[in-house]
Coordinates of C-alpha atoms in Angstrom, one line a residue:
M1115 CA 116.4 62.3 70.4
M1116 CA 115.3 60.0 73.1
L1117 CA 111.7 59.1 73.7
G1118 CA 109.9 56.6 75.9
V1119 CA 106.8 55.4 78.3
K1120 CA 106.0 51.6 80.2
T1121 CA 102.5 51.4 81.6
S1122 CA 102.2 48.9 84.4
G1123 CA 99.9 48.8 82.7
T1124 CA 95.8 76.3 79.5
A1125 CA 96.4 78.6 81.2
V1126 CA 94.5 78.3 84.5
A1127 CA 95.1 79.3 88.0
C1128 CA 97.9 77.1 89.2
S1129 CA 98.1 76.2 92.9
H1130 CA 101.4 74.3 92.4
F1131 CA 104.1 76.3 94.2
L1132 CA 105.9 76.5 90.9
S1133 CA 103.4 78.4 88.9
P1134 CA 104.7 79.4 85.5
R1135 CA 103.0 82.8 85.7
A1136 CA 105.2 83.6 88.7
F1137 CA 108.4 83.4 86.7
P1138 CA 108.3 84.9 83.1
P1139 CA 110.6 82.8 80.9
T1140 CA 113.7 84.3 79.6
A1141 CA 116.5 82.8 77.5
V1142 CA 119.5 81.5 79.3
T1143 CA 122.6 79.6 78.2
L1144 CA 122.2 75.8 78.0
R1145 CA 124.4 74.3 80.6
H1146 CA 124.8 71.2 82.7
L1147 CA 124.6 71.8 86.4
N1148 CA 126.6 69.5 88.6
P1149 CA 124.7 68.1 91.6
Y1150 CA 124.9 70.1 94.7
C1151 CA 122.3 69.8 97.4
S1152 CA 122.0 69.3 101.1
Y1153 CA 118.8 67.5 100.5
R1154 CA 120.7 65.1 98.2
S1155 CA 123.2 64.4 100.9
I1156 CA 120.5 63.6 103.4
K1157 CA 118.1 61.5 101.3
M1158 CA 119.9 59.3 98.8
S1159 CA 117.8 56.6 97.2
A1160 CA 119.0 53.0 97.7
E1161 CA 117.4 52.2 94.3
Q1162 CA 118.5 54.1 91.2
I1163 CA 115.9 55.0 88.6
V1164 CA 116.5 57.2 85.6
E1165 CA 113.6 59.4 84.6
H1166 CA 113.1 60.3 80.9
V1167 CA 110.5 62.8 79.8
V1168 CA 109.8 64.1 76.3
L1169 CA 107.3 66.9 75.6
F1170 CA 105.8 67.3 72.1
K1171 CA 104.0 70.2 70.4
A1172 CA 101.8 68.7 67.7
K1173 CA 101.5 70.6 64.4
P1174 CA 98.3 72.6 64.4
D1175 CA 97.0 70.9 61.3
A1176 CA 98.0 67.4 62.4
D1177 CA 95.6 64.6 61.5
P1178 CA 94.1 63.2 64.7
S1179 CA 94.4 59.7 63.4
K1180 CA 98.1 60.2 62.8
L1181 CA 98.6 61.6 66.3
A1182 CA 96.9 58.5 67.7
A1183 CA 99.3 56.4 65.6
M1184 CA 102.2 58.4 67.1
V1185 CA 101.0 57.8 70.6
N1186 CA 100.3 54.1 70.1
N1187 CA 103.6 53.4 68.5
L1188 CA 105.4 55.3 71.3
N1189 CA 103.6 53.1 73.8
S1190 CA 104.6 50.0 71.9
L1191 CA 108.2 50.7 72.9
T1192 CA 107.3 49.5 76.4
S1193 CA 108.3 46.0 75.1
L1194 CA 111.9 46.9 74.8
N1195 CA 114.1 45.2 77.4
Q1196 CA 115.7 48.4 78.6
V1197 CA 112.4 50.0 79.6
V1198 CA 111.2 49.7 83.2
H1199 CA 108.1 51.9 82.7
L1200 CA 106.7 53.7 79.7
S1201 CA 103.6 55.8 79.1
S1202 CA 102.7 58.3 76.3
G1203 CA 99.6 60.3 75.5
P1204 CA 98.0 63.7 75.3
L1205 CA 98.5 66.2 78.1
I1206 CA 95.6 67.2 80.4
R1207 CA 96.9 70.8 80.1
D1208 CA 100.1 72.8 79.6
R1209 CA 100.2 75.4 82.3
S1210 CA 103.1 77.3 80.8
S1211 CA 102.7 80.5 78.8
S1212 CA 105.9 80.1 76.9
F1213 CA 105.2 76.8 75.2
S1214 CA 102.2 75.0 73.9
F1215 CA 103.0 71.3 74.4
T1216 CA 100.3 68.9 73.6
H1217 CA 101.7 65.4 74.3
L1218 CA 104.1 63.7 76.6
L1219 CA 106.2 60.6 76.9
H1220 CA 107.5 59.4 80.3
S1221 CA 109.7 56.4 80.8
R1222 CA 112.0 54.9 83.4
Y1223 CA 115.2 52.9 83.3
N1224 CA 117.6 51.2 85.7
S1225 CA 120.6 53.1 84.4
K1226 CA 121.8 55.8 82.1
S1227 CA 123.3 53.1 79.8
D1228 CA 119.9 51.5 79.5
L1229 CA 118.4 54.8 78.5
A1230 CA 121.2 55.2 75.9
D1231 CA 120.6 51.7 74.6
Y1232 CA 116.9 52.4 74.3
S1233 CA 117.6 55.6 72.4
A1234 CA 119.8 53.8 69.9
H1235 CA 117.4 50.8 69.5
P1236 CA 116.3 50.3 65.9
D1237 CA 112.6 50.1 67.0
H1238 CA 112.9 53.4 68.8
V1239 CA 114.7 55.1 65.9
S1240 CA 112.0 53.9 63.5
V1241 CA 109.1 55.1 65.6
V1242 CA 110.7 58.6 65.9
K1243 CA 111.4 58.9 62.2
Q1244 CA 108.2 57.5 60.9
Y1245 CA 105.6 58.6 63.5
V1246 CA 106.9 61.4 65.6
L1247 CA 109.0 63.9 63.6
P1248 CA 106.4 64.3 60.8
M1249 CA 103.7 65.2 63.4
V1250 CA 105.4 67.7 65.7
D1251 CA 106.7 71.3 65.6
D1252 CA 108.7 71.3 68.8
I1253 CA 110.2 68.8 71.3
M1254 CA 111.7 69.2 74.7
A1255 CA 113.4 66.3 76.6
V1256 CA 114.8 66.1 80.1
D1257 CA 116.6 63.2 81.9
W1258 CA 117.4 62.9 85.5
V1259 CA 118.4 60.5 88.3
P1260 CA 116.1 61.2 91.3
I1261 CA 117.7 62.4 94.5
E1262 CA 115.4 60.1 96.3
F1263 CA 113.2 57.3 94.9
S1264 CA 110.6 55.2 96.8
G1265 CA 107.5 53.4 95.8
P1266 CA 106.7 51.5 92.6
T1267 CA 108.8 51.9 89.5
G1268 CA 105.6 51.8 87.3
V1269 CA 103.0 54.5 87.4
P1270 CA 99.6 52.8 87.5
P1271 CA 97.1 53.5 84.7
G1272 CA 94.6 56.1 85.8
S1273 CA 97.2 58.0 87.8
A1274 CA 97.7 61.7 87.3
M1275 CA 101.1 63.5 87.2
R1276 CA 102.3 67.1 87.5
L1277 CA 105.7 67.6 85.8
T1278 CA 107.7 70.7 86.6
F1279 CA 110.8 71.9 84.9
L1280 CA 112.9 74.8 86.2
K1281 CA 115.3 77.1 84.4
L1282 CA 117.8 78.6 86.9
K1283 CA 119.2 82.0 86.5
E1284 CA 122.8 82.1 85.2
N1285 CA 125.7 82.1 87.6
L1286 CA 123.8 80.9 90.6
G1287 CA 126.0 79.5 93.4
G1288 CA 125.7 76.1 94.9
N1289 CA 123.8 77.3 97.9
E1290 CA 121.1 78.8 95.8
K1291 CA 120.8 75.7 93.7
S1292 CA 120.6 73.6 96.9
Q1293 CA 117.7 75.8 98.2
V1294 CA 115.8 75.2 95.0
L1295 CA 116.3 71.4 95.1
S1296 CA 115.4 71.3 98.8
A1297 CA 112.2 73.3 98.2
V1298 CA 111.1 71.1 95.4
G1299 CA 112.0 68.0 97.2
G1300 CA 110.0 69.1 100.3
I1301 CA 106.7 69.5 98.6
K1302 CA 105.5 66.0 99.3
E1303 CA 105.3 66.8 103.0
K1304 CA 103.3 69.9 102.2
F1305 CA 100.9 68.3 99.8
P1306 CA 99.7 65.0 101.1
G1307 CA 97.9 64.1 97.9
I1308 CA 101.2 63.4 96.3
E1309 CA 101.8 59.6 96.3
Q1310 CA 105.3 59.7 94.8
L1311 CA 107.8 62.5 94.1
T1312 CA 111.0 62.4 92.1
V1313 CA 113.3 65.4 91.8
G1314 CA 116.7 65.7 90.1
E1315 CA 119.1 67.6 87.8
N1316 CA 118.9 67.2 84.1
F1317 CA 121.9 65.4 82.6
S1318 CA 121.0 66.0 78.9
P1319 CA 121.2 69.8 78.6
G1320 CA 121.3 69.9 74.8
R1321 CA 117.6 68.9 74.5
A1322 CA 116.2 70.6 77.5
K1323 CA 115.9 74.3 76.3
G1324 CA 117.9 75.4 79.3
F1325 CA 115.7 73.7 82.0
S1326 CA 118.0 72.0 84.5
I1327 CA 115.8 70.9 87.4
A1328 CA 112.9 68.5 87.0
S1329 CA 110.2 66.9 89.2
I1330 CA 107.3 64.5 88.8
A1331 CA 104.5 64.5 91.4
V1332 CA 102.3 61.4 91.0
F1333 CA 98.7 61.4 92.3
K1334 CA 96.2 58.6 92.6
G1335 CA 94.0 60.3 89.9
V1336 CA 92.9 63.5 88.2
D1337 CA 90.6 64.4 91.1
E1338 CA 93.5 64.4 93.6
L1339 CA 95.6 66.5 91.2
E1340 CA 92.9 69.0 90.8
A1341 CA 92.5 69.3 94.6
L1342 CA 95.8 71.3 94.5
E1343 CA 93.7 74.3 93.2
S1344 CA 92.2 74.7 96.7
Q1345 CA 95.6 75.1 98.3
T1346 CA 96.6 78.5 96.9
E1347 CA 98.0 80.0 100.2
L1348 CA 100.3 77.0 100.8
A1349 CA 101.3 77.1 97.1
N1350 CA 102.2 80.8 97.3
E1351 CA 104.3 80.2 100.4
Q1352 CA 106.4 77.6 98.6
K1353 CA 106.8 79.8 95.5
E1354 CA 108.4 82.6 97.6
K1355 CA 111.2 80.3 98.6
V1356 CA 112.6 79.9 95.1
K1357 CA 111.2 82.5 92.7
D1358 CA 114.2 84.8 92.9
F1359 CA 116.5 82.0 91.6
L1360 CA 114.4 81.2 88.5
D1361 CA 114.3 82.4 84.9
G1362 CA 111.5 80.2 83.7
V1363 CA 109.1 77.3 84.6
V1364 CA 107.3 74.7 82.6
V1365 CA 104.4 72.9 84.3
V1366 CA 102.3 70.2 82.6
D1367 CA 99.6 67.9 83.8
Y1368 CA 99.2 64.3 82.4
A1369 CA 97.1 61.3 83.1
V1370 CA 98.3 57.8 82.5
L1371 CA 95.9 56.2 80.0
P1372 CA 93.8 53.3 81.3
T1373 CA 94.8 51.4 78.2
Q1374 CA 97.4 51.7 75.5
S1375 CA 94.9 53.1 73.0
A1376 CA 95.1 56.8 72.4
S1377 CA 92.0 59.0 72.5
L1378 CA 93.0 62.3 70.8

């Protein structure tokens, strides 16, 4: 299992165009989807960044002090040389009906090999075994190389993020997959409050519960994220473009903690 976050430092109405309530989750075969996207061919990033996200579901009887220790020790991994950015903490909310995730780790790397080295590092392995596994009931992890990347590699403390994970219907053709990626990649133009957007295809299918397309929308703060709730009509318009291609959606909101200390 790979975990990570470097700080540079429940069910509610969802105005994000990928609302989990619009796409009831169903089981699909785990599979790796090869990149295919007209949007990809148009907007390739000059700078490669690897995104790594881990979602955790804490045990219902977990000791809050031990959860705080889990988060603090995950955040300590920011000191590892392979890590470009790392942040971990409790979610603002899990907007998905199919899961009940409570915490998140988000990290960035310059290459897939750096991510692999981070995963194998003794400090990472120790934190996972000693602080994470005893405290959680469920884990989901997704890794991707953004189709386009611009802006800072670190997500500033106080920023808010909406993370969306899509499970495609089985046997979709390349054209349909391209439409999904293009729709997700185009939301930054539709929602000006988004300061940074990364979109890509998961390359670690064994840990992703069948979710194969991922995105992170970064906002200046929680207020800017919450402002999406007033854009229902535009959100529904975006949903219509892709809903027939999806078997499930996970959407979570997260705020990068102002400091490394965890308040749980």
